[in-house]
JSON list of C-alpha atoms in Angstrom, two decimals:
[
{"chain": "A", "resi": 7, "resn": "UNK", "atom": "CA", "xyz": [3.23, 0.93, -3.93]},
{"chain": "A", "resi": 8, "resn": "UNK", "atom": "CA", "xyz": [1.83, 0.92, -0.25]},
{"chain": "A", "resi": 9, "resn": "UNK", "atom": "CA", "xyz": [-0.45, 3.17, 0.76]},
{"chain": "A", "resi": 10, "resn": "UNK", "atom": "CA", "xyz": [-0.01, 3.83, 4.81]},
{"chain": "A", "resi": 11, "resn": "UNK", "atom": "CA", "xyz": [-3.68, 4.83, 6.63]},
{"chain": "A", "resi": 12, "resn": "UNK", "atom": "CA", "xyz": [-3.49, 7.04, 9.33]},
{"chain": "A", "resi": 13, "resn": "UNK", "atom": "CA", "xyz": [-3.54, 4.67, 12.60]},
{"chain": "A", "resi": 14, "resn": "UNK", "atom": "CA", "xyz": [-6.41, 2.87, 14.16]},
{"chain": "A", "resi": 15, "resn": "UNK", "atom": "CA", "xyz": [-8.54, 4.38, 10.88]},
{"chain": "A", "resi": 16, "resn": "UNK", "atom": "CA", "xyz": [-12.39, 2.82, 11.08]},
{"chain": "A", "resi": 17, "resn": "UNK", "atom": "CA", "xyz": [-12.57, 0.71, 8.19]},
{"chain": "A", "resi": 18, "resn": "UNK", "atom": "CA", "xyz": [-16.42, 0.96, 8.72]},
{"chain": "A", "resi": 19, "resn": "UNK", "atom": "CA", "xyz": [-16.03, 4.67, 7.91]},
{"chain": "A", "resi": 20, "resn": "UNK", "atom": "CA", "xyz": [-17.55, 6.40, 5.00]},
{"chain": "A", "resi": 21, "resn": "UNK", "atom": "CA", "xyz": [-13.54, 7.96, 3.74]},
{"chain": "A", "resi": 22, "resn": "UNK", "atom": "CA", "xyz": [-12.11, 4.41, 4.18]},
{"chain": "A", "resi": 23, "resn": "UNK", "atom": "CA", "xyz": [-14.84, 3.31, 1.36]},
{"chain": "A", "resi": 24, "resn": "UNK", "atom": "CA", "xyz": [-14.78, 6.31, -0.77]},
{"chain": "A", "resi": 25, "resn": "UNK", "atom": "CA", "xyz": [-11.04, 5.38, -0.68]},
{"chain": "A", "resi": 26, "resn": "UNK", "atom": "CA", "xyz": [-11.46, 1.69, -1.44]},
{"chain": "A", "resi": 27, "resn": "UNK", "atom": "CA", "xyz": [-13.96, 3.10, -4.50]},
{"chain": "A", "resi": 28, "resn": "UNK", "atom": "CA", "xyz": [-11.41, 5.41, -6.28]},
{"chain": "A", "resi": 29, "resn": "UNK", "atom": "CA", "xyz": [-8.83, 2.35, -5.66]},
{"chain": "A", "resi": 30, "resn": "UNK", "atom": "CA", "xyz": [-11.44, 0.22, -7.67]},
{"chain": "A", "resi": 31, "resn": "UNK", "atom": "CA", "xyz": [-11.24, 2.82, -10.53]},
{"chain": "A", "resi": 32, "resn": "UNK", "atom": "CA", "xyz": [-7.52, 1.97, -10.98]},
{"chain": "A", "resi": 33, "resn": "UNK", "atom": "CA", "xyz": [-6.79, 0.46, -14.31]},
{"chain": "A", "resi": 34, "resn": "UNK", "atom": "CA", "xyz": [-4.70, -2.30, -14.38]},
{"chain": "A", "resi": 35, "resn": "UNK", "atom": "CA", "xyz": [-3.86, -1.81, -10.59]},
{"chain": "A", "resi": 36, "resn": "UNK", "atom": "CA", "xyz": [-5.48, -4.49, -7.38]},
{"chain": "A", "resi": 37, "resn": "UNK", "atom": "CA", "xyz": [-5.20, -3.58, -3.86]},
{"chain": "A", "resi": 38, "resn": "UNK", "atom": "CA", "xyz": [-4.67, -6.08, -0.93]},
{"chain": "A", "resi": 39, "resn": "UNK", "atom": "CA", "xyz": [-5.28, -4.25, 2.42]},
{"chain": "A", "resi": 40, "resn": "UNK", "atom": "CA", "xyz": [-3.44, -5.68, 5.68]},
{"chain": "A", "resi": 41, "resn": "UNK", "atom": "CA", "xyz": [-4.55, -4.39, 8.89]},
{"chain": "A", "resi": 42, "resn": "UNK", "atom": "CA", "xyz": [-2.43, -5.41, 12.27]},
{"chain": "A", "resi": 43, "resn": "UNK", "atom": "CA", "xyz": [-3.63, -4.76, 15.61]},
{"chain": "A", "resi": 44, "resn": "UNK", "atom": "CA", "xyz": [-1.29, -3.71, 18.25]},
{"chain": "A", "resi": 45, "resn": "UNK", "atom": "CA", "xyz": [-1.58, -3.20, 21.94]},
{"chain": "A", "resi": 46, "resn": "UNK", "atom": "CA", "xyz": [-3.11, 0.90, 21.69]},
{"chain": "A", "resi": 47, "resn": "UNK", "atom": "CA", "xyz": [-3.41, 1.42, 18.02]},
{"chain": "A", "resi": 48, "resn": "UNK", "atom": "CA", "xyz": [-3.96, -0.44, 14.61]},
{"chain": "A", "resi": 49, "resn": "UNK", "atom": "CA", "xyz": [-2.18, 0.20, 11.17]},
{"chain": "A", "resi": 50, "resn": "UNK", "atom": "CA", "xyz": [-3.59, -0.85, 7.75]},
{"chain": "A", "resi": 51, "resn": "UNK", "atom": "CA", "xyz": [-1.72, -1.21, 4.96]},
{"chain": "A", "resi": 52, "resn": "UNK", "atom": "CA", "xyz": [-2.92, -1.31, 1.40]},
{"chain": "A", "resi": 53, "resn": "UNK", "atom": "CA", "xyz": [-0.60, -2.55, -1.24]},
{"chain": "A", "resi": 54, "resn": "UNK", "atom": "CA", "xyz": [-1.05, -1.72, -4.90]},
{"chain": "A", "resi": 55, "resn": "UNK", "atom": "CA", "xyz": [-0.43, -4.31, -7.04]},
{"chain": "A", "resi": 56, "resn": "UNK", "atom": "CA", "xyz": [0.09, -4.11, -10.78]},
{"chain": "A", "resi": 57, "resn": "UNK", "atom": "CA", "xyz": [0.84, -1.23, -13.04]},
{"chain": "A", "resi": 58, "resn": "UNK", "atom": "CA", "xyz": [1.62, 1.64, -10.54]},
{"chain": "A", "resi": 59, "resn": "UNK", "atom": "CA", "xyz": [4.15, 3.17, -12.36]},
{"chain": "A", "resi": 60, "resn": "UNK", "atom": "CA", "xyz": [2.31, 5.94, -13.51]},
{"chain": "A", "resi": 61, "resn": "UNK", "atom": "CA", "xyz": [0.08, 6.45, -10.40]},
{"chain": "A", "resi": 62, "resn": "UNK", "atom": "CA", "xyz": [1.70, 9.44, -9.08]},
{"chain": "A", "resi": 63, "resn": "UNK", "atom": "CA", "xyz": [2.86, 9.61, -4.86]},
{"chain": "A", "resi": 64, "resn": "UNK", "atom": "CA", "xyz": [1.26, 12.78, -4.13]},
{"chain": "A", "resi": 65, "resn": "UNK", "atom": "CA", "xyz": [-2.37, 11.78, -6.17]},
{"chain": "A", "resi": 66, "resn": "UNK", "atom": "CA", "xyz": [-2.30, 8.73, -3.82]},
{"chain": "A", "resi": 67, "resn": "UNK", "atom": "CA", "xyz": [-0.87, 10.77, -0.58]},
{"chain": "A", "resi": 68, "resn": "UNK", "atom": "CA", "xyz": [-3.91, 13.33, -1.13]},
{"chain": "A", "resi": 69, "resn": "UNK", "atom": "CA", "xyz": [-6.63, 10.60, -1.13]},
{"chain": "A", "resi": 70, "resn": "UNK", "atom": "CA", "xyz": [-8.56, 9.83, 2.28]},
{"chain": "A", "resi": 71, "resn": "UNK", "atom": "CA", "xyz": [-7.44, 8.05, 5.35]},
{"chain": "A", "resi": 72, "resn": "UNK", "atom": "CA", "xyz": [-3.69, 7.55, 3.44]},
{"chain": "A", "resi": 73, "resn": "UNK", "atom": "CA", "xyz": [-1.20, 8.75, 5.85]},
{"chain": "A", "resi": 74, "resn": "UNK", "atom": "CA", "xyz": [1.63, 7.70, 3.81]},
{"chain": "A", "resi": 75, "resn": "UNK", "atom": "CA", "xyz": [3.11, 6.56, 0.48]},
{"chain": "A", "resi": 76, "resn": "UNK", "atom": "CA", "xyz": [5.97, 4.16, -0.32]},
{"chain": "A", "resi": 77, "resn": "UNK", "atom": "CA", "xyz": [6.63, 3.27, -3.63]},
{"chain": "A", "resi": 78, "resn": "UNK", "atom": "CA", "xyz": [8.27, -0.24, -4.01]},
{"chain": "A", "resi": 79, "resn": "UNK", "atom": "CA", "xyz": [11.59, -1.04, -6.97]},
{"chain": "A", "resi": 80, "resn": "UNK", "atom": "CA", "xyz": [12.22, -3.69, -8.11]},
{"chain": "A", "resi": 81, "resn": "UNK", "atom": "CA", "xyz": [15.41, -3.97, -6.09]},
{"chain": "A", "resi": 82, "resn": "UNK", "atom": "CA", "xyz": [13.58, -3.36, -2.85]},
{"chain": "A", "resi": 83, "resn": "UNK", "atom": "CA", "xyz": [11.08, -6.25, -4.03]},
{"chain": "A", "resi": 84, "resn": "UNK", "atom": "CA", "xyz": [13.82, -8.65, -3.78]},
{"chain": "A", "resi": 85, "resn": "UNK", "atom": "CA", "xyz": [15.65, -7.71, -1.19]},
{"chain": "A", "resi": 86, "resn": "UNK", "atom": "CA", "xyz": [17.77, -10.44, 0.74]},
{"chain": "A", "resi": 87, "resn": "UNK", "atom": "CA", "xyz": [17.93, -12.20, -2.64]},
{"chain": "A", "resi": 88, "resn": "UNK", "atom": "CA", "xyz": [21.29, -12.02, -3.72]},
{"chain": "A", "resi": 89, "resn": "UNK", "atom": "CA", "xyz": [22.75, -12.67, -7.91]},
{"chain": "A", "resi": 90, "resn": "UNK", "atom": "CA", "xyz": [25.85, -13.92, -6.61]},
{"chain": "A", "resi": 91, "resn": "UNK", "atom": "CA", "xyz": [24.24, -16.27, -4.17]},
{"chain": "A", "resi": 92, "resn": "UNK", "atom": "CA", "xyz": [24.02, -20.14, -4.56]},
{"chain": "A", "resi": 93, "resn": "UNK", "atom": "CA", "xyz": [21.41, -21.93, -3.17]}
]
């Protein structure tokens, strides 16, 4: 699951840690956050990582600073990776 902040969010900002603290409460669930600057705004990205099946979209859409949610398959995961292909 990826989580999608709003753009150029202040990651020095009191909602940006409340929602790294309710992220920590996550059983069985890590988070990796990716931030990428661009010429007028940044985006951060926080993936989930783990058990996220039963986190639910709109829980996760509803917490602070998160724009967005995309939740990830397996087939997405390995996309470009084809059964039929030899390597």
């Amino acid at each position: 699951m990826i989580l999608i902040l709003h753009p150029d969010t202040d990651l020095s900002a009191d909602t940006y840690t409340d929602l790294l603290s309710t992220l920590d409460t996550l059983k069985d669930v890590e988070y990796r956050v990716h931030t990428v600057q661009g010429a007028q705004q940044s985006l951060t990205e926080i993936y989930l990582l783990g058990d996220t099946i039963g986190l639910s979209a709109d829980d996760m859409q509803s917490l602070p600073c998160v724009e967005r949610v995309v939740r990830i398959s397996e087939a997405y995961r390995v996309l470009g990776r084809h059964k039929d292909e030899h390597r």
